Coordinates of C-alpha atoms and ligand atoms in Angstrom, one line a residue:
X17 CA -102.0 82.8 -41.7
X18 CA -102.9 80.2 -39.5
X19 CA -98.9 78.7 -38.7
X20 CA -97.1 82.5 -38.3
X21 CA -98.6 82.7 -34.5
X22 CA -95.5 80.1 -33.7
X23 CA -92.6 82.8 -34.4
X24 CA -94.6 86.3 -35.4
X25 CA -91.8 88.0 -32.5
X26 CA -88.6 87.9 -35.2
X27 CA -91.2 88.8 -38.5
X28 CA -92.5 92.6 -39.1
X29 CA -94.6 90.9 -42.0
X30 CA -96.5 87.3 -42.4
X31 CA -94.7 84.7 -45.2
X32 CA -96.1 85.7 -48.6
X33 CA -98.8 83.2 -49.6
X34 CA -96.6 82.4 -53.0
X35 CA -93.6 81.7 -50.6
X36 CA -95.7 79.3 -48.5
X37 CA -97.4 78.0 -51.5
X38 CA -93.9 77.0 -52.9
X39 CA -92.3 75.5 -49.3
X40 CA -95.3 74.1 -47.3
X41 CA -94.6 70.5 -47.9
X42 CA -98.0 69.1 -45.8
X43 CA -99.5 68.1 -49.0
X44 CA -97.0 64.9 -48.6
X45 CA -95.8 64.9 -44.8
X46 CA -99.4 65.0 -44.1
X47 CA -99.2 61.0 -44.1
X48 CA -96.8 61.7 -41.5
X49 CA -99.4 62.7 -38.7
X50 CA -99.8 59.3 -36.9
X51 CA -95.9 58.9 -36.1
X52 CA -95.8 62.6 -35.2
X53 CA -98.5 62.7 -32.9
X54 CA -96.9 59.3 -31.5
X55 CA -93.6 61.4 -31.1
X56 CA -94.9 64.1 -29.2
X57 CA -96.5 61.8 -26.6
X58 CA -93.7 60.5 -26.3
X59 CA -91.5 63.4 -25.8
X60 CA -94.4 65.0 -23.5
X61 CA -94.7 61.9 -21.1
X62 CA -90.6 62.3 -21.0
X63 CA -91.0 66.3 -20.1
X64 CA -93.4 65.1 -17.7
X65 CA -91.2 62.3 -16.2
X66 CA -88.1 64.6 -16.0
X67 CA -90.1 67.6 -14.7
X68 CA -89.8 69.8 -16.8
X69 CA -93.5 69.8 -17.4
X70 CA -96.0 68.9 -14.8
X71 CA -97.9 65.6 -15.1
X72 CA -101.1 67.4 -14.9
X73 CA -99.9 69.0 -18.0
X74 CA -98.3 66.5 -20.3
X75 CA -101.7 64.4 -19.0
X76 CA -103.4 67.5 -21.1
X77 CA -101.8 68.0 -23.8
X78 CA -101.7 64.3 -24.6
X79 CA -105.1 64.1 -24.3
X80 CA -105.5 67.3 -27.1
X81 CA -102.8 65.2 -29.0
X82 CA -105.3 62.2 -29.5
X83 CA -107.7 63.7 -29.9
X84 CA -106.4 65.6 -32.8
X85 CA -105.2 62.2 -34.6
X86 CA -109.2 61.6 -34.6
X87 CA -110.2 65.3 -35.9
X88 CA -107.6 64.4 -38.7
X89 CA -109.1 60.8 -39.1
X90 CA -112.5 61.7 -39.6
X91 CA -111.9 65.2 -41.7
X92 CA -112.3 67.4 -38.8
X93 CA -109.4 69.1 -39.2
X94 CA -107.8 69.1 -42.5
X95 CA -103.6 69.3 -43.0
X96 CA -104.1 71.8 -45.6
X97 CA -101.6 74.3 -47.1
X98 CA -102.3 76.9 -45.0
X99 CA -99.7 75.5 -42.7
X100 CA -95.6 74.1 -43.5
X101 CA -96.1 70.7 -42.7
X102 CA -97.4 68.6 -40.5
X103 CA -95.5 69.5 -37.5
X104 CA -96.7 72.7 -37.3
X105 CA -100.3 72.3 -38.0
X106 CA -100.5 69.7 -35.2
X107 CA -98.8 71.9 -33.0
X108 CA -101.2 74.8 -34.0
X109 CA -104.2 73.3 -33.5
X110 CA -102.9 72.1 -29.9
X111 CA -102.7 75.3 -29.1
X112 CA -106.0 76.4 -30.4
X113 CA -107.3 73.3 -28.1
X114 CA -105.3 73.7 -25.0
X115 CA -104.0 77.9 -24.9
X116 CA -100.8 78.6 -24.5
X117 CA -100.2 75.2 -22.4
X118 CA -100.2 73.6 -25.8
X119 CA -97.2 75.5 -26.5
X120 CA -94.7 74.0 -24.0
X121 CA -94.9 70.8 -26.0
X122 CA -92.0 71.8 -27.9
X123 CA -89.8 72.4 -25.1
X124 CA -86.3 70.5 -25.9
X125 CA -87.3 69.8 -29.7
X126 CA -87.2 71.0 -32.9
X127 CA -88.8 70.1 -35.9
X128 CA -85.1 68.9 -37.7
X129 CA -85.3 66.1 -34.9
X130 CA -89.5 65.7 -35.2
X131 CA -89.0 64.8 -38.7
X132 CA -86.5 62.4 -38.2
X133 CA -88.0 61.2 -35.8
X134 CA -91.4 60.2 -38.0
X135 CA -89.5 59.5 -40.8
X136 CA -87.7 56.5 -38.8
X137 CA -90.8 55.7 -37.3
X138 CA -92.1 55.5 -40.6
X139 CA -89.9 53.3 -42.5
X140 CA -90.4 51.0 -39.9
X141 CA -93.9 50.5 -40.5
X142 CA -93.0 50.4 -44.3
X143 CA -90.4 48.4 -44.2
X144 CA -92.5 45.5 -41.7
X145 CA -95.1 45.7 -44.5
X146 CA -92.5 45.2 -47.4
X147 CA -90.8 41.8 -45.3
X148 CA -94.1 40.8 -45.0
X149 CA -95.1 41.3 -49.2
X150 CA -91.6 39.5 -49.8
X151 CA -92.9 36.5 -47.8
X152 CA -96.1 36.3 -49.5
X153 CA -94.4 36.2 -52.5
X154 CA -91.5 33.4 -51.6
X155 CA -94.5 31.4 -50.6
X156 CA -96.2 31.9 -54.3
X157 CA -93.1 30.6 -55.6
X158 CA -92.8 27.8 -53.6
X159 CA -96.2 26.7 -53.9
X160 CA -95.5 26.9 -58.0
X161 CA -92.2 25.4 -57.6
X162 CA -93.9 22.4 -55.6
X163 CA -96.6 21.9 -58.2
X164 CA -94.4 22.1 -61.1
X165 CA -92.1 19.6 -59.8
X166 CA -90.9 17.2 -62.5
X167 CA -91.6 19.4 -65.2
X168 CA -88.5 21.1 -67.4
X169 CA -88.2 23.8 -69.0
X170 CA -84.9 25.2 -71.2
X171 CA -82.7 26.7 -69.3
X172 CA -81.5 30.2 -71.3
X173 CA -78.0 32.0 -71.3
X174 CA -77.9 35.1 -73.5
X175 CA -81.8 34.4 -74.2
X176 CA -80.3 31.0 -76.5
X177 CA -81.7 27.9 -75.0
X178 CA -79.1 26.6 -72.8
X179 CA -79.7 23.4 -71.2
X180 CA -83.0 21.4 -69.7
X181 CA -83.4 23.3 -66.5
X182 CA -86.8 22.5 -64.1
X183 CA -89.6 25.1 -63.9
X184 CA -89.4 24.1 -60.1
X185 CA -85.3 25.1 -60.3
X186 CA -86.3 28.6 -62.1
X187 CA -88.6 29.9 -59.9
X188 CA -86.5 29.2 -56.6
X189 CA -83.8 31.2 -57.6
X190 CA -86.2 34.1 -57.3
X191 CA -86.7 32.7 -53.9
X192 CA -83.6 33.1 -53.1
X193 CA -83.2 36.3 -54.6
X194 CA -86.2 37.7 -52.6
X195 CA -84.8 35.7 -49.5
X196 CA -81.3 38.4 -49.4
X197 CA -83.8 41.8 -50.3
X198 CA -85.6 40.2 -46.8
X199 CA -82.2 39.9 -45.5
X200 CA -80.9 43.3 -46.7
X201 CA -84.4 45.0 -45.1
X202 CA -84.2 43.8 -41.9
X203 CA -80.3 44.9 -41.7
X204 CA -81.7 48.2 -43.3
X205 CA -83.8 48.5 -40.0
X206 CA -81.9 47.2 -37.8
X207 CA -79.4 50.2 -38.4
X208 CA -83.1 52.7 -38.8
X209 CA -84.2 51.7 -35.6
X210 CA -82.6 54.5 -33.8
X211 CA -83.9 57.8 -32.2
X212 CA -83.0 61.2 -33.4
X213 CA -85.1 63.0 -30.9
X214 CA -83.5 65.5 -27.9
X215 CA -81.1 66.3 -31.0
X216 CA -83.2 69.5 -31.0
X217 CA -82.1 71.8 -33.8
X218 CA -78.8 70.4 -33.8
X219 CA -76.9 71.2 -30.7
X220 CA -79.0 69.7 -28.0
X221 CA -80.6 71.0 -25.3
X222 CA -79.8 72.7 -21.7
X223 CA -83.3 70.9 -20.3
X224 CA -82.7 67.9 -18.6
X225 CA -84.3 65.3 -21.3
X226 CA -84.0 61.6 -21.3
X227 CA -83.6 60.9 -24.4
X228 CA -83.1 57.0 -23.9
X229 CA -86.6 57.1 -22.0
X230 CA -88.5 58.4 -25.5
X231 CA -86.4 56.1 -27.5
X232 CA -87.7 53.4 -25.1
X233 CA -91.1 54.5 -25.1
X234 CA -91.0 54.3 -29.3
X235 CA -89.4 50.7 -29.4
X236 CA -85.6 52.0 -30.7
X237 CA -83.1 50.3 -29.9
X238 CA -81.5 53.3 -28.8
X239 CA -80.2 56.9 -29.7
X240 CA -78.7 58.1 -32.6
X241 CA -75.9 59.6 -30.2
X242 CA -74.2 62.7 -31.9
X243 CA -77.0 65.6 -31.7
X244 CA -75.8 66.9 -35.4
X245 CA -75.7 63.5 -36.7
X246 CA -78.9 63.1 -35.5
X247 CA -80.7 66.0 -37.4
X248 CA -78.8 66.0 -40.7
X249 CA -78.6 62.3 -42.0
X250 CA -80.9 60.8 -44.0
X251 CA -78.2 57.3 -44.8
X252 CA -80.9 55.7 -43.2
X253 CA -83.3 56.6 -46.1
X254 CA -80.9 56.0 -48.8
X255 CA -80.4 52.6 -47.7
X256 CA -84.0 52.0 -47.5
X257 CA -84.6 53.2 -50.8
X258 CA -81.7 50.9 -52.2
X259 CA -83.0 47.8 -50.8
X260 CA -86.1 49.0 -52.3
X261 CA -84.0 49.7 -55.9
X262 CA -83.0 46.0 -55.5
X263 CA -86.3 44.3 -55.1
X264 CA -87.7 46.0 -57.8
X265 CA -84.8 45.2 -59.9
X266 CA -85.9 41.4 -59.1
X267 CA -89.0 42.1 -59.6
X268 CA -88.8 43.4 -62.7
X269 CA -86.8 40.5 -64.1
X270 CA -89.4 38.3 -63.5
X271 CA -91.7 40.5 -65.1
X272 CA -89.8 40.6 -68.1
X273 CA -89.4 37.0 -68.9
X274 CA -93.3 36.7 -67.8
X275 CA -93.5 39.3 -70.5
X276 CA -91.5 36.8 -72.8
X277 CA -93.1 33.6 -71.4
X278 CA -96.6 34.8 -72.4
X279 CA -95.6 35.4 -76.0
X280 CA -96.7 33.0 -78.7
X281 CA -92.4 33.2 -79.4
X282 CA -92.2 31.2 -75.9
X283 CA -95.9 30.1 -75.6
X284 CA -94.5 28.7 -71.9
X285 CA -96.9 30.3 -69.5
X286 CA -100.3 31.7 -69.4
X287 CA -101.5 34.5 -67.5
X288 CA -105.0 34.4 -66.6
X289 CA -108.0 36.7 -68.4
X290 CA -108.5 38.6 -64.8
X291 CA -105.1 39.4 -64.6
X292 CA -104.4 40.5 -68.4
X293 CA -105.9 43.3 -70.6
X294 CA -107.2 43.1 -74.6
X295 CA -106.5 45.7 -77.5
X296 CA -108.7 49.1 -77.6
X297 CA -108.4 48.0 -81.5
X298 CA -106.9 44.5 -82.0
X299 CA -109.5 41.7 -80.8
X300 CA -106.8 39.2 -80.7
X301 CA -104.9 40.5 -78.2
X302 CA -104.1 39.9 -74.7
X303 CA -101.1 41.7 -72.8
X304 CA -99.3 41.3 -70.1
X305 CA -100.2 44.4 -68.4
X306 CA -99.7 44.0 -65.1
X307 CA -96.3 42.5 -65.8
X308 CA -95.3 45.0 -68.1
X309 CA -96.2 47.8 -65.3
X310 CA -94.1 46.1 -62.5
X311 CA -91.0 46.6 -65.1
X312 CA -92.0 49.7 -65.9
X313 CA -92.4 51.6 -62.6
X314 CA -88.7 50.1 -61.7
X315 CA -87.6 53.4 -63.0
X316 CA -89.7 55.4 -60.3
X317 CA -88.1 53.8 -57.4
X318 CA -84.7 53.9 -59.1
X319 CA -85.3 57.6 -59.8
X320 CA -86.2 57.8 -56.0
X321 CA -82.9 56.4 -55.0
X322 CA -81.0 59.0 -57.5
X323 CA -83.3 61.9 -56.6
X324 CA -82.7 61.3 -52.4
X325 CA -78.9 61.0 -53.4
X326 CA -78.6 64.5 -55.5
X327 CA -80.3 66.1 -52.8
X328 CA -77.7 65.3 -50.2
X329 CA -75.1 65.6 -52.1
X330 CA -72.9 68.5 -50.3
X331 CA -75.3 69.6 -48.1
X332 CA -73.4 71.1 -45.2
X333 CA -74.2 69.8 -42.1
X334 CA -76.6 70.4 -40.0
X335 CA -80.6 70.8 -41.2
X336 CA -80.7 72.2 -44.4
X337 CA -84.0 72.8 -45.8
X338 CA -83.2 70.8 -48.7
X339 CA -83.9 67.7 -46.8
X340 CA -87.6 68.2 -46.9
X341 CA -87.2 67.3 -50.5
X342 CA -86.7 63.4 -49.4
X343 CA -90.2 62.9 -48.7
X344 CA -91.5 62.6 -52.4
X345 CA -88.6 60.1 -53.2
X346 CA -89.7 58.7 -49.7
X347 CA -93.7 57.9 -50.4
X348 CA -92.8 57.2 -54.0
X349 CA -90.7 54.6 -53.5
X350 CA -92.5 52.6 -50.3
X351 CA -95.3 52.8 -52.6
X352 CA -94.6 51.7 -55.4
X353 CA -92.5 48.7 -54.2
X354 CA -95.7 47.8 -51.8
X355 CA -97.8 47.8 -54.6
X356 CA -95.4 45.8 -57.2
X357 CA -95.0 43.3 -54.7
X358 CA -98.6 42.9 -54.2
X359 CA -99.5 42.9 -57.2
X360 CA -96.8 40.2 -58.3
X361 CA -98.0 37.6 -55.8
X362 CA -101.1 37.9 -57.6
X363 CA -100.3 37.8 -61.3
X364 CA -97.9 34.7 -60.2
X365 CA -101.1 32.9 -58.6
X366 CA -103.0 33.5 -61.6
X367 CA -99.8 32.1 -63.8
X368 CA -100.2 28.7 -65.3
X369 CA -97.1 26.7 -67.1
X370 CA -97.5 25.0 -70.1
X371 CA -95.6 21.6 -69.7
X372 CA -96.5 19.8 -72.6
X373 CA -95.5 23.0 -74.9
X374 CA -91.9 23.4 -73.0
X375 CA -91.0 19.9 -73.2
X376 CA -91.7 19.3 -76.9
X377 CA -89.5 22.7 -77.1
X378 CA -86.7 20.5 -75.4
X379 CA -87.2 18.2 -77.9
X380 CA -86.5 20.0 -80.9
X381 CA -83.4 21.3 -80.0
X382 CA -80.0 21.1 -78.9
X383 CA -80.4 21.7 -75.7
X384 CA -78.6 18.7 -74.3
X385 CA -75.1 18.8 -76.9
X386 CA -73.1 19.2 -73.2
X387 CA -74.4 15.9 -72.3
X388 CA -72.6 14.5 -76.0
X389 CA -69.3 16.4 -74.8
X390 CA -69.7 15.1 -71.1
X391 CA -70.3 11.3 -72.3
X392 CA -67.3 11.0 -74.1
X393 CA -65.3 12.8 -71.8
X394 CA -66.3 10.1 -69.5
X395 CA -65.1 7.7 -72.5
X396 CA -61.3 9.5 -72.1
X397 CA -61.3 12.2 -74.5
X398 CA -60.5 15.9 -73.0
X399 CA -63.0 18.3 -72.7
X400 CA -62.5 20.6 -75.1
X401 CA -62.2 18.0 -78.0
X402 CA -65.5 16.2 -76.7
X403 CA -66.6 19.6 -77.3
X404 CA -65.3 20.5 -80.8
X405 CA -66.4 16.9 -81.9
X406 CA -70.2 17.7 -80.4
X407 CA -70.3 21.2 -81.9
X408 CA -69.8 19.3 -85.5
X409 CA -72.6 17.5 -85.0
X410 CA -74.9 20.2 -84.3
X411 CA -73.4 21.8 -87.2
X412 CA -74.4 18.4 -89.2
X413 CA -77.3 18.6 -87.6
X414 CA -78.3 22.2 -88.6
X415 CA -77.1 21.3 -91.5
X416 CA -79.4 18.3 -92.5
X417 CA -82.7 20.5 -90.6
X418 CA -82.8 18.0 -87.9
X419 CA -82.2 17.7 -83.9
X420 CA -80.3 15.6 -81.7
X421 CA -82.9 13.3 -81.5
X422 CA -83.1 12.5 -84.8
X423 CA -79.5 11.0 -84.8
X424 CA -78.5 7.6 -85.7
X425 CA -76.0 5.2 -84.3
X426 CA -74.1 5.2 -87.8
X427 CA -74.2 9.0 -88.1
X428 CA -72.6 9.6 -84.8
X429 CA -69.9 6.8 -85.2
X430 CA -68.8 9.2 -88.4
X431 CA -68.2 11.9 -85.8
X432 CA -66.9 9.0 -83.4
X433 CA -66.9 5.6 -82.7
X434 CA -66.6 6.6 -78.8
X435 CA -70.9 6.8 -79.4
X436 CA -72.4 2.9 -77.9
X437 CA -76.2 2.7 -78.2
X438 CA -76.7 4.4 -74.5
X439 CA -75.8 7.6 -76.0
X440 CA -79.6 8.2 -76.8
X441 CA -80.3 8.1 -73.1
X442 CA -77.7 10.9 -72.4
X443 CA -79.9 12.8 -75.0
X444 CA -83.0 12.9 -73.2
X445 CA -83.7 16.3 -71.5
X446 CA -85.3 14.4 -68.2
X447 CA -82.3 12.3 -68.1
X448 CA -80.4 15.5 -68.4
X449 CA -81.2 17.0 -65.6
X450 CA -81.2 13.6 -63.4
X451 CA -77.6 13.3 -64.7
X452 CA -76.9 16.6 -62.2
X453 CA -74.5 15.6 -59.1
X454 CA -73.2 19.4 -58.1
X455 CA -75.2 20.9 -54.7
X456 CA -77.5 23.6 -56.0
X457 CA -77.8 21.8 -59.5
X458 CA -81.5 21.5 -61.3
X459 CA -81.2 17.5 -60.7
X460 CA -85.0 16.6 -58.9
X461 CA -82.9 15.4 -55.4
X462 CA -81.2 19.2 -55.3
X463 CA -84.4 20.7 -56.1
X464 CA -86.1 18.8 -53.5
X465 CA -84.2 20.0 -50.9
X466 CA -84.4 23.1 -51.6
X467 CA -88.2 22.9 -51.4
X468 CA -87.9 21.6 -48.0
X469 CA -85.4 24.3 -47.2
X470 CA -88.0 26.8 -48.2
X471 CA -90.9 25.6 -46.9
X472 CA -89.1 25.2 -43.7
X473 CA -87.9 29.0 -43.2
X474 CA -91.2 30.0 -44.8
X475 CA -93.2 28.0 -42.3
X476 CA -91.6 30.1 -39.7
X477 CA -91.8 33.4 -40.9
X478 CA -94.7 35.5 -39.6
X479 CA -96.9 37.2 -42.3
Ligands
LIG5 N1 -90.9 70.2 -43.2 C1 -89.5 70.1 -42.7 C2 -88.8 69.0 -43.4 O1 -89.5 68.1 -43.9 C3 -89.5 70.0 -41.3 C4 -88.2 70.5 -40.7 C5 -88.2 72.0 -40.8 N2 -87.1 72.6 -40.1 C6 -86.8 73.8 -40.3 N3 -85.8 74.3 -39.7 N4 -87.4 74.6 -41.2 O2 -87.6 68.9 -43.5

């Protein structure tokens, strides 16, 4: 048994293969071995620096340290169950490379501090690689909302057609949606961005460590200060996970009404051959897979979120070893909201918008009966009779199987004589949506500057 070398002094007998079977948790914290071999360089150049080790000797044990990341890049040496995680098979095979030198490197450290050390280290990665997906994306969007300019679309509440809203109009909100999850992640990391390590187990340590010097040398902004803080909290990752909850909760939104838009129901958008899949039986078919899938694995970054919270819920302080149980709620939510952002951007490019097919929809409809309420407000009446007066028309309407547009002068002058021959202009779903004066309205100036909003944070934005 490769690991019980490190401790054999307190054990009379070597951990039963079913037991290490059941706990070793390197089939997942494997991925962890770049950010753990980057910590204990880290914390070796510091042993070195504060003497504690000699430089000859942190020079050597780094040295082993690299070259270990390589054996494990090129499937030289294989993080395979025989050991409990990462951590230990790194440390192992230092020692098999180096002797006994190799086991000073864990002088002032524990492995409750290691792993939230590489977890941090981790999510930072992650989390510069999500900001970076959500920016690809806001720029799909804009790029859609630009070309779609000028055309309309209805505008749904409770999935009834609302009111004349532009395509362009639609798709920034999700801008701004994405625009607070990129928000929310970078204050997510902000708050990350600290180092646990020289917590040790939990109490600290009687060697003189510098623990600001190794969060220096890792780019933290600093300690996490309190030593059993440091080794029992994983807020950090709950957070993380949240803002990842959220995103996917946009995301799968959007998927949805793609799934809606692509229907023959809708008929609004198309989605492109490569990015849709056919029937194993029905030839006529074409779904909305990818869409579908985004909405779908919502629920395994959601579950994530729930799973990481049941585990911590009262866990005494300090390390419990529970708290290994947040890595597959860990990977499986980075992952998944990497790829559904990915593959988003993607299925968005590959979206087209049927103009001719929405507007025609705007036609045969009711879609603009606030614009009868607000015209004769503006000819005196209150509001709420305008309203009851306009809701009779669309009942007259409904009644006679025709739209607003089919109206006469003399038809409406039974409802009111308030109607003059301009009303038909207040009809018109373009002239709808003109008509809007309120900031952040659908009306082609407010869209527009919200376009050159965009494009000028986007511009900006690394990525
Ligand atoms: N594999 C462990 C985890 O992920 C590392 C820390 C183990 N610490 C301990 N005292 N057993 O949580």
């Amino acid at each position: 048994m490769a690991h019980q070398a490190l401790w054999s002094g307190r054990f009379k007998e070597p951990l039963s293969a079913i037991a290490l079977n059941f706990s070793s948790s390197i089939d997942l914290d494997k991925r962890l071995y770049q950010e753990d071999i980057a910590g204990s360089i880290a914390h070796v150049e510091m042993l070195a620096a504060a003497r504690i080790l000699t430089a000859v000797e942190a020079r050597r044990i780094r040295t082993a340290l690299k070259a270990i990341q390589k054996e494990i890049e090129t499937g030289k040496f294989q993080l395979t169950g025989e050991y409990e995680d990462v951590h230990l098979a790194i440390e192992q095979r230092l020692i098999q490379k180096v002797g006994p030198l190799g086991g000073k490197l864990h002088t002032g450290r524990s492995r409750n501090d290691q792993i939230a050390l590489d977890e941090r280290l981790y999510l930072r990665t992650a989390g510069k690689e999500i900001a970076r997906l959500i920016v690809q994306l806001q720029r799909v969007l804009l790029y859609k909302a630009e070309k779609y300019f000028g055309t309309l679309m209805p505008g749904y509440t409770h999935l009834q057609r609302a009111q004349p809203v532009m395509v362009s109009h639609h798709l920034l909100a999700y801008v701004s949606m994405f625009e607070r999850d990129y928000e929310r992640l970078h204050d997510c990391l902000r708050r990350l961005n600290k180092s646990p390590l020289g917590a040790a187990a939990l109490a600290g340590t009687s060697f003189p460590i510098d623990r600001q010097k190794v969060a220096k040398k890792l780019h933290f902004d600093g300690i996490i200060e309190n030593s059993i803080d440091a080794v029992s909290d994983r807020d950090y990752l709950v957070e993380f996970l949240s803002v990842c909850s959220i995103i996917m909760m946009h995301l799968s939104r959007f998927a949805e009404e793609l799934v809606l838009w692509t229907t023959k129901e809708f008929g609004f958008a198309q989605i492109s051959d490569a990015y849709t899949t056919g029937s194993s039986i029905m030839p006529q078919k074409k779904n909305p897979d990818m869409a579908e899938l985004v909405r779908g694995k919502t629920g395994r970054v959601y579950g994530s979120l729930l799973n990481l919270l049941t585990t911590l819920k009262a866990l005494p302080l300090a390390y419990n070893r529970d708290l290994q149980e947040d890595k597959p709620p860990m990977f499986e939510a980075v992952n998944t909201t990497r790829q559904s952002l990915f593959i988003f951007s993607h299925i968005l490019v590959h979206t087209t918008f049927d103009k001719k097919h929405m507007e025609e929809e705007l036609q045969n409809d009711f879609l603009t009966a606030t614009e009868i309420a607000d015209y004769l407000v503006r000819k005196g009446l209150p509001f709420r009779e305008a309203h009851a007066i306009t809701g009779r028309i669309v009942s007259y309407c409904i009644d006679h199987r025709m739209y607003l547009g089919n109206l006469d002068l003399d038809t409406l002058h039974t409802f009111s004589k308030l109607f003059e021959p301009d009303i038909f202009d207040y009809m018109l779903p373009h002239r709808s949506v003109e008509q809007k004066q309120s900031t952040g309205s659908t009306s082609p100036q407010e869209v527009k500057k919200q376009i050159v909003h965009w494009t000028r944070v986007l511009k900006k934005r690394k990525g």
